């Protein structure tokens, strides 16, 4: 098998040989992407203009009744994923000086009040969708009703609730109250597996494992930030490798025909982990953007990026692939690097193949630009820089077939673009405050105090995590120490053995592409 056809010619062969140093039949051990630095520094005039344009989406789509933002332009519905993207946008707008503290506070107070009052799916966790005007549970047609919950969407929300809690401790109390109101019994099990819910045709609730490689591990980090053990969800296995333009790209090897879940490989989950967590472990308090304590996530992200750069180099097709909205039927697609057995597969959630709507995703392009400083991402920036409309924000994408922009606007696209620009200025977006009560940045955590309270009956009933005991401090004026609930003797005995700290052996990154 070869991934470089003869008709591509000597020039391309020489280019690929420069990309990868091959020794005999041995595959390369590093990718060019692994040496690209992240972008750091103050925003230029062009970049600042982009941030201001992206924020216009949220100015136009915030509902005054609830403080929620429409997930899609002028359509009054949202999800926890899209609401987290609004929190990201709001944080970026404040930090970049687009809005002042007063506006940030007004917006934050309103959305926190709404999140605290949300009617939950069967009194457990947030429903998959809400009406942004009324704040009520709705189905995907925006009609009242319960349709289940997404553990992946909730995981992203938990990442952003933690980021805001650490950055702005004055909101810690409100944020803790939101999460304390959720029941995680059917969301995270003793084995650290993430589970979502849906309502079937007989109106019965079905709980099913949720998440595939990339999205699953990113969402799991959100639960880890709040003390949950997510061993099964945080490990990359089971995965296999697809040979795509000389890069061995990992994909989830669970069979979509058996699980009814597609194994999408897209840019978004990997770039969110990079922007928000710095490709670090959830508990890593080091803000160094050059030190990655989650090496396999960084490595897999490099592969997904490199396959797209190589595709452009070899075919001339500008590539930045992710899930995205459309301005025509089927209205939403997963535009993948790999899915369901095929490279560059553009499909609906039902698996319908729709290659004519493949696009350069603007959020993917700008996220790649922020995380990999290279001539290729410079070109992506140039391509998307002016793909916006005044007062609406940035288009969802640019069609690969030359049909122009996707004339749709979303909170997720504009929110991720804003957080990519904030990353350039500040680096890793999760910036921990001091956990030492003797230091100025310390903020007591009501969430953690409740978790270790032996008399808090909701701890067990709502499947809250167990935390390590707080180290005692001798001076009782500072802290007297906390009691620790007694964890089950062997919560994971029924599970397949899973060691969350076990190292992941990285496979070779490149195939011997020039082999005939």
PDB file of N, CA and C in Angstrom, residues 5-82:
ATOM      1  N   UNK A   5       0.597   8.405  -4.842  1.00  0.00           N
ATOM      2  CA  UNK A   5       0.497   7.882  -6.195  1.00  0.00           C
ATOM      3  C   UNK A   5       1.617   8.400  -7.088  1.00  0.00           C
ATOM      4  N   UNK A   6       1.956   7.605  -8.132  1.00  0.00           N
ATOM      5  CA  UNK A   6       3.063   7.970  -9.018  1.00  0.00           C
ATOM      6  C   UNK A   6       2.823   9.306  -9.721  1.00  0.00           C
ATOM      7  N   UNK A   7       1.538   9.589 -10.057  1.00  0.00           N
ATOM      8  CA  UNK A   7       1.283  10.774 -10.883  1.00  0.00           C
ATOM      9  C   UNK A   7       1.521  12.076 -10.139  1.00  0.00           C
ATOM     10  N   UNK A   8       1.754  12.018  -8.805  1.00  0.00           N
ATOM     11  CA  UNK A   8       2.006  13.271  -8.090  1.00  0.00           C
ATOM     12  C   UNK A   8       3.390  13.826  -8.395  1.00  0.00           C
ATOM     13  N   UNK A   9       4.285  12.947  -8.897  1.00  0.00           N
ATOM     14  CA  UNK A   9       5.527  13.448  -9.431  1.00  0.00           C
ATOM     15  C   UNK A   9       6.665  13.587  -8.440  1.00  0.00           C
ATOM     16  N   UNK A  10       7.834  13.867  -8.995  1.00  0.00           N
ATOM     17  CA  UNK A  10       9.062  13.927  -8.208  1.00  0.00           C
ATOM     18  C   UNK A  10       9.050  15.062  -7.203  1.00  0.00           C
ATOM     19  N   UNK A  11       8.515  16.219  -7.555  1.00  0.00           N
ATOM     20  CA  UNK A  11       8.534  17.370  -6.641  1.00  0.00           C
ATOM     21  C   UNK A  11       7.807  17.052  -5.350  1.00  0.00           C
ATOM     22  N   UNK A  12       6.626  16.426  -5.480  1.00  0.00           N
ATOM     23  CA  UNK A  12       5.876  16.082  -4.274  1.00  0.00           C
ATOM     24  C   UNK A  12       6.598  15.026  -3.472  1.00  0.00           C
ATOM     25  N   UNK A  13       7.201  14.052  -4.177  1.00  0.00           N
ATOM     26  CA  UNK A  13       7.954  13.007  -3.475  1.00  0.00           C
ATOM     27  C   UNK A  13       9.089  13.610  -2.666  1.00  0.00           C
ATOM     28  N   UNK A  14       9.784  14.587  -3.257  1.00  0.00           N
ATOM     29  CA  UNK A  14      10.872  15.240  -2.540  1.00  0.00           C
ATOM     30  C   UNK A  14      10.346  16.015  -1.338  1.00  0.00           C
ATOM     31  N   UNK A  15       9.193  16.661  -1.504  1.00  0.00           N
ATOM     32  CA  UNK A  15       8.602  17.422  -0.412  1.00  0.00           C
ATOM     33  C   UNK A  15       8.256  16.512   0.754  1.00  0.00           C
ATOM     34  N   UNK A  16       7.617  15.383   0.448  1.00  0.00           N
ATOM     35  CA  UNK A  16       7.246  14.456   1.516  1.00  0.00           C
ATOM     36  C   UNK A  16       8.484  13.870   2.179  1.00  0.00           C
ATOM     37  N   UNK A  17       9.527  13.630   1.396  1.00  0.00           N
ATOM     38  CA  UNK A  17      10.744  13.090   2.001  1.00  0.00           C
ATOM     39  C   UNK A  17      11.385  14.092   2.950  1.00  0.00           C
ATOM     40  N   UNK A  18      11.161  15.387   2.698  1.00  0.00           N
ATOM     41  CA  UNK A  18      11.631  16.401   3.634  1.00  0.00           C
ATOM     42  C   UNK A  18      10.780  16.430   4.893  1.00  0.00           C
ATOM     43  N   UNK A  19       9.477  16.166   4.730  1.00  0.00           N
ATOM     44  CA  UNK A  19       8.595  16.182   5.884  1.00  0.00           C
ATOM     45  C   UNK A  19       8.948  15.084   6.865  1.00  0.00           C
ATOM     46  N   UNK A  20       9.330  13.931   6.360  1.00  0.00           N
ATOM     47  CA  UNK A  20       9.573  12.788   7.232  1.00  0.00           C
ATOM     48  C   UNK A  20      10.944  12.184   6.947  1.00  0.00           C
ATOM     49  N   UNK A  21      11.713  11.920   7.968  1.00  0.00           N
ATOM     50  CA  UNK A  21      12.993  11.268   7.843  1.00  0.00           C
ATOM     51  C   UNK A  21      12.793   9.783   8.074  1.00  0.00           C
ATOM     52  N   UNK A  22      12.856   9.027   7.003  1.00  0.00           N
ATOM     53  CA  UNK A  22      12.603   7.599   7.090  1.00  0.00           C
ATOM     54  C   UNK A  22      13.916   6.839   7.003  1.00  0.00           C
ATOM     55  N   UNK A  23      14.055   5.790   7.777  1.00  0.00           N
ATOM     56  CA  UNK A  23      15.237   4.945   7.773  1.00  0.00           C
ATOM     57  C   UNK A  23      14.812   3.536   7.405  1.00  0.00           C
ATOM     58  N   UNK A  24      15.075   3.133   6.141  1.00  0.00           N
ATOM     59  CA  UNK A  24      14.672   1.815   5.697  1.00  0.00           C
ATOM     60  C   UNK A  24      13.170   1.666   5.799  1.00  0.00           C
ATOM     61  N   UNK A  25      12.738   0.591   6.478  1.00  0.00           N
ATOM     62  CA  UNK A  25      11.307   0.322   6.637  1.00  0.00           C
ATOM     63  C   UNK A  25      10.759   0.947   7.901  1.00  0.00           C
ATOM     64  N   UNK A  26      11.601   1.666   8.640  1.00  0.00           N
ATOM     65  CA  UNK A  26      11.157   2.251   9.908  1.00  0.00           C
ATOM     66  C   UNK A  26      10.410   3.544   9.656  1.00  0.00           C
ATOM     67  N   UNK A  27       9.302   3.722  10.355  1.00  0.00           N
ATOM     68  CA  UNK A  27       8.519   4.946  10.220  1.00  0.00           C
ATOM     69  C   UNK A  27       9.134   6.069  11.024  1.00  0.00           C
ATOM     70  N   UNK A  28       8.805   7.296  10.639  1.00  0.00           N
ATOM     71  CA  UNK A  28       9.301   8.456  11.376  1.00  0.00           C
ATOM     72  C   UNK A  28       8.763   8.453  12.802  1.00  0.00           C
ATOM     73  N   UNK A  29       9.494   9.083  13.695  1.00  0.00           N
ATOM     74  CA  UNK A  29       9.086   9.116  15.100  1.00  0.00           C
ATOM     75  C   UNK A  29       8.563  10.472  15.517  1.00  0.00           C
ATOM     76  N   UNK A  30       8.751  11.488  14.693  1.00  0.00           N
ATOM     77  CA  UNK A  30       8.222  12.815  15.011  1.00  0.00           C
ATOM     78  C   UNK A  30       7.583  13.419  13.774  1.00  0.00           C
ATOM     79  N   UNK A  31       6.719  14.391  14.024  1.00  0.00           N
ATOM     80  CA  UNK A  31       6.067  15.124  12.948  1.00  0.00           C
ATOM     81  C   UNK A  31       6.558  16.566  12.942  1.00  0.00           C
ATOM     82  N   UNK A  32       6.563  17.227  11.789  1.00  0.00           N
ATOM     83  CA  UNK A  32       6.882  18.649  11.782  1.00  0.00           C
ATOM     84  C   UNK A  32       6.016  19.433  12.756  1.00  0.00           C
ATOM     85  N   UNK A  33       4.740  19.061  12.880  1.00  0.00           N
ATOM     86  CA  UNK A  33       3.820  19.784  13.764  1.00  0.00           C
ATOM     87  C   UNK A  33       4.281  19.792  15.205  1.00  0.00           C
ATOM     88  N   UNK A  34       4.990  18.748  15.631  1.00  0.00           N
ATOM     89  CA  UNK A  34       5.427  18.675  17.030  1.00  0.00           C
ATOM     90  C   UNK A  34       6.472  19.742  17.351  1.00  0.00           C
ATOM     91  N   UNK A  35       7.084  20.312  16.311  1.00  0.00           N
ATOM     92  CA  UNK A  35       8.091  21.362  16.523  1.00  0.00           C
ATOM     93  C   UNK A  35       7.538  22.766  16.286  1.00  0.00           C
ATOM     94  N   UNK A  36       6.301  22.871  15.823  1.00  0.00           N
ATOM     95  CA  UNK A  36       5.716  24.194  15.643  1.00  0.00           C
ATOM     96  C   UNK A  36       5.363  24.770  17.015  1.00  0.00           C
ATOM     97  N   UNK A  37       5.793  25.978  17.313  1.00  0.00           N
ATOM     98  CA  UNK A  37       5.426  26.569  18.613  1.00  0.00           C
ATOM     99  C   UNK A  37       3.976  27.058  18.602  1.00  0.00           C
ATOM    100  N   UNK A  38       3.417  27.244  19.792  1.00  0.00           N
ATOM    101  CA  UNK A  38       2.116  27.921  19.873  1.00  0.00           C
ATOM    102  C   UNK A  38       2.364  29.419  19.696  1.00  0.00           C
ATOM    103  N   UNK A  39       1.335  30.115  19.276  1.00  0.00           N
ATOM    104  CA  UNK A  39       1.474  31.568  19.107  1.00  0.00           C
ATOM    105  C   UNK A  39       1.304  32.250  20.454  1.00  0.00           C
ATOM    106  N   UNK A  40       2.158  33.205  20.729  1.00  0.00           N
ATOM    107  CA  UNK A  40       2.113  33.938  21.984  1.00  0.00           C
ATOM    108  C   UNK A  40       2.413  35.408  21.731  1.00  0.00           C
ATOM    109  N   UNK A  41       1.736  36.278  22.471  1.00  0.00           N
ATOM    110  CA  UNK A  41       2.013  37.702  22.369  1.00  0.00           C
ATOM    111  C   UNK A  41       0.745  38.529  22.279  1.00  0.00           C
ATOM    112  N   UNK A  42       0.906  39.823  22.354  1.00  0.00           N
ATOM    113  CA  UNK A  42      -0.222  40.738  22.239  1.00  0.00           C
ATOM    114  C   UNK A  42      -0.877  40.610  20.864  1.00  0.00           C
ATOM    115  N   UNK A  43      -2.149  40.882  20.794  1.00  0.00           N
ATOM    116  CA  UNK A  43      -2.847  40.785  19.525  1.00  0.00           C
ATOM    117  C   UNK A  43      -2.488  41.962  18.621  1.00  0.00           C
ATOM    118  N   UNK A  44      -2.321  41.650  17.346  1.00  0.00           N
ATOM    119  CA  UNK A  44      -2.086  42.701  16.363  1.00  0.00           C
ATOM    120  C   UNK A  44      -3.400  43.427  16.074  1.00  0.00           C
ATOM    121  N   UNK A  45      -3.324  44.484  15.276  1.00  0.00           N
ATOM    122  CA  UNK A  45      -4.531  45.228  14.918  1.00  0.00           C
ATOM    123  C   UNK A  45      -5.513  44.332  14.168  1.00  0.00           C
ATOM    124  N   UNK A  46      -4.993  43.473  13.277  1.00  0.00           N
ATOM    125  CA  UNK A  46      -5.848  42.542  12.520  1.00  0.00           C
ATOM    126  C   UNK A  46      -6.532  41.564  13.470  1.00  0.00           C
ATOM    127  N   UNK A  47      -5.778  41.027  14.400  1.00  0.00           N
ATOM    128  CA  UNK A  47      -6.317  40.025  15.321  1.00  0.00           C
ATOM    129  C   UNK A  47      -7.349  40.632  16.267  1.00  0.00           C
ATOM    130  N   UNK A  48      -7.085  41.859  16.698  1.00  0.00           N
ATOM    131  CA  UNK A  48      -8.030  42.534  17.582  1.00  0.00           C
ATOM    132  C   UNK A  48      -9.339  42.827  16.833  1.00  0.00           C
ATOM    133  N   UNK A  49      -9.224  43.197  15.578  1.00  0.00           N
ATOM    134  CA  UNK A  49     -10.423  43.434  14.769  1.00  0.00           C
ATOM    135  C   UNK A  49     -11.236  42.150  14.642  1.00  0.00           C
ATOM    136  N   UNK A  50     -10.562  41.034  14.497  1.00  0.00           N
ATOM    137  CA  UNK A  50     -11.250  39.752  14.409  1.00  0.00           C
ATOM    138  C   UNK A  50     -12.000  39.455  15.706  1.00  0.00           C
ATOM    139  N   UNK A  51     -11.365  39.709  16.843  1.00  0.00           N
ATOM    140  CA  UNK A  51     -12.013  39.459  18.134  1.00  0.00           C
ATOM    141  C   UNK A  51     -13.263  40.324  18.284  1.00  0.00           C
ATOM    142  N   UNK A  52     -13.181  41.579  17.913  1.00  0.00           N
ATOM    143  CA  UNK A  52     -14.337  42.475  18.031  1.00  0.00           C
ATOM    144  C   UNK A  52     -15.471  42.041  17.106  1.00  0.00           C
ATOM    145  N   UNK A  53     -15.117  41.589  15.905  1.00  0.00           N
ATOM    146  CA  UNK A  53     -16.139  41.123  14.967  1.00  0.00           C
ATOM    147  C   UNK A  53     -16.832  39.868  15.506  1.00  0.00           C
ATOM    148  N   UNK A  54     -16.058  38.941  16.066  1.00  0.00           N
ATOM    149  CA  UNK A  54     -16.636  37.704  16.597  1.00  0.00           C
ATOM    150  C   UNK A  54     -17.582  37.994  17.764  1.00  0.00           C
ATOM    151  N   UNK A  55     -17.243  38.977  18.592  1.00  0.00           N
ATOM    152  CA  UNK A  55     -18.085  39.297  19.750  1.00  0.00           C
ATOM    153  C   UNK A  55     -19.452  39.827  19.317  1.00  0.00           C
ATOM    154  N   UNK A  56     -19.555  40.381  18.122  1.00  0.00           N
ATOM    155  CA  UNK A  56     -20.827  40.925  17.660  1.00  0.00           C
ATOM    156  C   UNK A  56     -21.918  39.857  17.589  1.00  0.00           C
ATOM    157  N   UNK A  57     -21.524  38.604  17.385  1.00  0.00           N
ATOM    158  CA  UNK A  57     -22.523  37.539  17.395  1.00  0.00           C
ATOM    159  C   UNK A  57     -23.278  37.520  18.727  1.00  0.00           C
ATOM    160  N   UNK A  58     -22.548  37.672  19.816  1.00  0.00           N
ATOM    161  CA  UNK A  58     -23.142  37.561  21.155  1.00  0.00           C
ATOM    162  C   UNK A  58     -23.934  38.817  21.518  1.00  0.00           C
ATOM    163  N   UNK A  59     -23.508  39.953  20.985  1.00  0.00           N
ATOM    164  CA  UNK A  59     -24.291  41.177  21.169  1.00  0.00           C
ATOM    165  C   UNK A  59     -25.665  40.995  20.525  1.00  0.00           C
ATOM    166  N   UNK A  60     -25.685  40.374  19.353  1.00  0.00           N
ATOM    167  CA  UNK A  60     -26.927  40.241  18.590  1.00  0.00           C
ATOM    168  C   UNK A  60     -27.813  39.099  19.077  1.00  0.00           C
ATOM    169  N   UNK A  61     -27.258  38.118  19.807  1.00  0.00           N
ATOM    170  CA  UNK A  61     -28.005  36.896  20.098  1.00  0.00           C
ATOM    171  C   UNK A  61     -28.206  36.595  21.578  1.00  0.00           C
ATOM    172  N   UNK A  62     -27.882  37.540  22.459  1.00  0.00           N
ATOM    173  CA  UNK A  62     -28.154  37.340  23.887  1.00  0.00           C
ATOM    174  C   UNK A  62     -29.611  37.677  24.175  1.00  0.00           C
ATOM    175  N   UNK A  63     -30.295  36.774  24.866  1.00  0.00           N
ATOM    176  CA  UNK A  63     -31.699  36.985  25.198  1.00  0.00           C
ATOM    177  C   UNK A  63     -31.815  37.761  26.510  1.00  0.00           C
ATOM    178  N   UNK A  64     -32.486  38.892  26.511  1.00  0.00           N
ATOM    179  CA  UNK A  64     -32.572  39.715  27.731  1.00  0.00           C
ATOM    180  C   UNK A  64     -33.355  39.051  28.860  1.00  0.00           C
ATOM    181  N   UNK A  65     -34.208  38.085  28.544  1.00  0.00           N
ATOM    182  CA  UNK A  65     -35.029  37.455  29.585  1.00  0.00           C
ATOM    183  C   UNK A  65     -34.252  36.456  30.435  1.00  0.00           C
ATOM    184  N   UNK A  66     -33.259  35.801  29.836  1.00  0.00           N
ATOM    185  CA  UNK A  66     -32.532  34.728  30.542  1.00  0.00           C
ATOM    186  C   UNK A  66     -31.023  34.936  30.591  1.00  0.00           C
ATOM    187  N   UNK A  67     -30.488  35.761  29.705  1.00  0.00           N
ATOM    188  CA  UNK A  67     -29.043  35.879  29.589  1.00  0.00           C
ATOM    189  C   UNK A  67     -28.422  34.756  28.782  1.00  0.00           C
ATOM    190  N   UNK A  68     -29.239  33.811  28.303  1.00  0.00           N
ATOM    191  CA  UNK A  68     -28.737  32.754  27.429  1.00  0.00           C
ATOM    192  C   UNK A  68     -28.538  33.305  26.026  1.00  0.00           C
ATOM    193  N   UNK A  69     -27.690  32.623  25.249  1.00  0.00           N
ATOM    194  CA  UNK A  69     -27.393  33.060  23.892  1.00  0.00           C
ATOM    195  C   UNK A  69     -27.869  31.992  22.914  1.00  0.00           C
ATOM    196  N   UNK A  70     -28.482  32.422  21.821  1.00  0.00           N
ATOM    197  CA  UNK A  70     -28.911  31.486  20.781  1.00  0.00           C
ATOM    198  C   UNK A  70     -27.705  30.711  20.243  1.00  0.00           C
ATOM    199  N   UNK A  71     -27.834  29.395  20.135  1.00  0.00           N
ATOM    200  CA  UNK A  71     -26.741  28.594  19.577  1.00  0.00           C
ATOM    201  C   UNK A  71     -26.536  28.905  18.105  1.00  0.00           C
ATOM    202  N   UNK A  72     -27.626  29.196  17.404  1.00  0.00           N
ATOM    203  CA  UNK A  72     -27.582  29.573  15.990  1.00  0.00           C
ATOM    204  C   UNK A  72     -28.284  30.921  15.851  1.00  0.00           C
ATOM    205  N   UNK A  73     -27.773  31.748  14.962  1.00  0.00           N
ATOM    206  CA  UNK A  73     -28.270  33.113  14.801  1.00  0.00           C
ATOM    207  C   UNK A  73     -29.791  33.187  14.705  1.00  0.00           C
ATOM    208  N   UNK A  74     -30.388  33.952  15.615  1.00  0.00           N
ATOM    209  CA  UNK A  74     -31.824  34.272  15.636  1.00  0.00           C
ATOM    210  C   UNK A  74     -32.722  33.074  15.939  1.00  0.00           C
ATOM    211  N   UNK A  75     -32.148  31.925  16.282  1.00  0.00           N
ATOM    212  CA  UNK A  75     -32.983  30.760  16.615  1.00  0.00           C
ATOM    213  C   UNK A  75     -32.884  30.526  18.121  1.00  0.00           C
ATOM    214  N   UNK A  76     -33.986  30.690  18.873  1.00  0.00           N
ATOM    215  CA  UNK A  76     -33.906  30.740  20.334  1.00  0.00           C
ATOM    216  C   UNK A  76     -33.783  29.378  21.026  1.00  0.00           C
ATOM    217  N   UNK A  77     -32.676  28.699  20.774  1.00  0.00           N
ATOM    218  CA  UNK A  77     -32.413  27.411  21.415  1.00  0.00           C
ATOM    219  C   UNK A  77     -30.924  27.298  21.684  1.00  0.00           C
ATOM    220  N   UNK A  78     -30.573  26.548  22.722  1.00  0.00           N
ATOM    221  CA  UNK A  78     -29.159  26.352  23.018  1.00  0.00           C
ATOM    222  C   UNK A  78     -28.943  25.028  23.731  1.00  0.00           C
ATOM    223  N   UNK A  79     -27.674  24.644  23.859  1.00  0.00           N
ATOM    224  CA  UNK A  79     -27.252  23.450  24.584  1.00  0.00           C
ATOM    225  C   UNK A  79     -26.212  23.849  25.613  1.00  0.00           C
ATOM    226  N   UNK A  80     -25.822  22.900  26.455  1.00  0.00           N
ATOM    227  CA  UNK A  80     -24.757  23.175  27.417  1.00  0.00           C
ATOM    228  C   UNK A  80     -23.428  23.426  26.703  1.00  0.00           C
ATOM    229  N   UNK A  81     -23.182  22.732  25.592  1.00  0.00           N
ATOM    230  CA  UNK A  81     -21.947  22.943  24.831  1.00  0.00           C
ATOM    231  C   UNK A  81     -21.892  24.381  24.322  1.00  0.00           C
ATOM    232  N   UNK A  82     -22.979  24.825  23.710  1.00  0.00           N
ATOM    233  CA  UNK A  82     -23.008  26.176  23.143  1.00  0.00           C
ATOM    234  C   UNK A  82     -23.001  27.245  24.229  1.00  0.00           C
TER     235      UNK A  82
END
